[in-house]
Each structure stands twice: as structure tokens, then as C-alpha cells.
């Protein structure tokens, strides 16, 4: 014989009354029948079930909750730098020390650089004349729950 399936109840509603099985850990909102989990942790990421019994029938919805750690402030590191013949060649890496499912994108700090900073991914390769190094590139690190930015000044290439 197999072990029986077990369910842990967070909330039960019967008639007009409701019982919270973990008070202080979650909050039930009567207005829209939503359940808020307080102080979310990674352990809260699992399958949840919502069921409504009507006589001899039961309707069941399942919701998979994913918990993400927010992205930490990213840093930009110079991987390669070469300034010769009046031009600059740079390879920059953007990284965030914390965060789940992080993606990276690059853009110009202002709109006057013609898209030179535009890229997807953590690495940005640049080549530009040193005389036009008065622009900045911004890296954005994002995940489904947060977004943080860091900037790099292209004038740093000559120093």
C-alpha cells in the first residue's frame, strides 16, 4: 500500500467564518479573497491549491509560487581596454552578486550616443574615437521582482 497524500491547510472558510492555521504568517483579504504570505522565504516556493466545495462537487485550482531573491546593485568591471591611434576599445562586464534569474542589458545614459551602448547580455564591447568619449553606458540587471542599474563613463578609457 502507498502512503496517503497529505495536505497542509493555510486557511479554511466555512459559511462567513474563516480560520487561519498560521496566523501572523499570512493575511487573508476578504475583499478579493486573496491570501498574502508575509515575510516570504524560499521555502514558500511550492505548489498551492485553492478549492471550493459546492454540495457534492469541488472546484480546484493549483498555483505554483516562485520566490526570487531581488537583484543586488550591479558592478561594472573592465575586461579589456586599449587606447591607441586616437580610438578606444573596451570590453565591460556587468554583474550582480545576488539575485535569481538575473538578465542584463545595456543602454546609453543619455540618448545622444546613437545606440553605441545598446546590447543584451552581461558583456558590452565598445569601440569609439577618444575625442567623442563624453558619454556613458548604463547596465541594468533585472529579474522578475527587481531591477538595479550601474553606469560607466566612457571618458575613463583615456585614464
PDB file of C-alpha atoms in Angstrom, residues 10 12 25 41 43-44 59 69 82-83 86 103 106-107 109 112 115 131 145 156 159:
ATOM      1  CA  UNK A  10      -3.269  27.541   5.467  1.00  0.00           C
ATOM      2  CA  UNK A  12     -10.352  27.393   5.728  1.00  0.00           C
ATOM      3  CA  UNK A  25       2.465  34.260   8.805  1.00  0.00           C
ATOM      4  CA  UNK A  41      11.131  32.859   2.155  1.00  0.00           C
ATOM      5  CA  UNK A  43      10.542  27.603   1.423  1.00  0.00           C
ATOM      6  CA  UNK A  44       7.295  29.287   0.343  1.00  0.00           C
ATOM      7  CA  UNK A  59     -13.558  23.049  -7.868  1.00  0.00           C
ATOM      8  CA  UNK A  69      15.807  36.949  -4.427  1.00  0.00           C
ATOM      9  CA  UNK A  82      43.038  49.540 -25.387  1.00  0.00           C
ATOM     10  CA  UNK A  83      43.504  53.157 -26.394  1.00  0.00           C
ATOM     11  CA  UNK A  86      43.065  58.066 -31.195  1.00  0.00           C
ATOM     12  CA  UNK A 103      19.355  39.144 -17.035  1.00  0.00           C
ATOM     13  CA  UNK A 106      22.992  47.919 -21.749  1.00  0.00           C
ATOM     14  CA  UNK A 107      21.801  51.343 -22.890  1.00  0.00           C
ATOM     15  CA  UNK A 109      22.945  57.149 -20.171  1.00  0.00           C
ATOM     16  CA  UNK A 112      22.914  61.342 -27.745  1.00  0.00           C
ATOM     17  CA  UNK A 115      22.966  53.401 -29.658  1.00  0.00           C
ATOM     18  CA  UNK A 131      37.542  62.716 -28.798  1.00  0.00           C
ATOM     19  CA  UNK A 145      10.924  41.065  -8.950  1.00  0.00           C
ATOM     20  CA  UNK A 156      37.591  56.572 -18.212  1.00  0.00           C
ATOM     21  CA  UNK A 159      42.958  57.288 -17.998  1.00  0.00           C
TER      22      UNK A 159
END
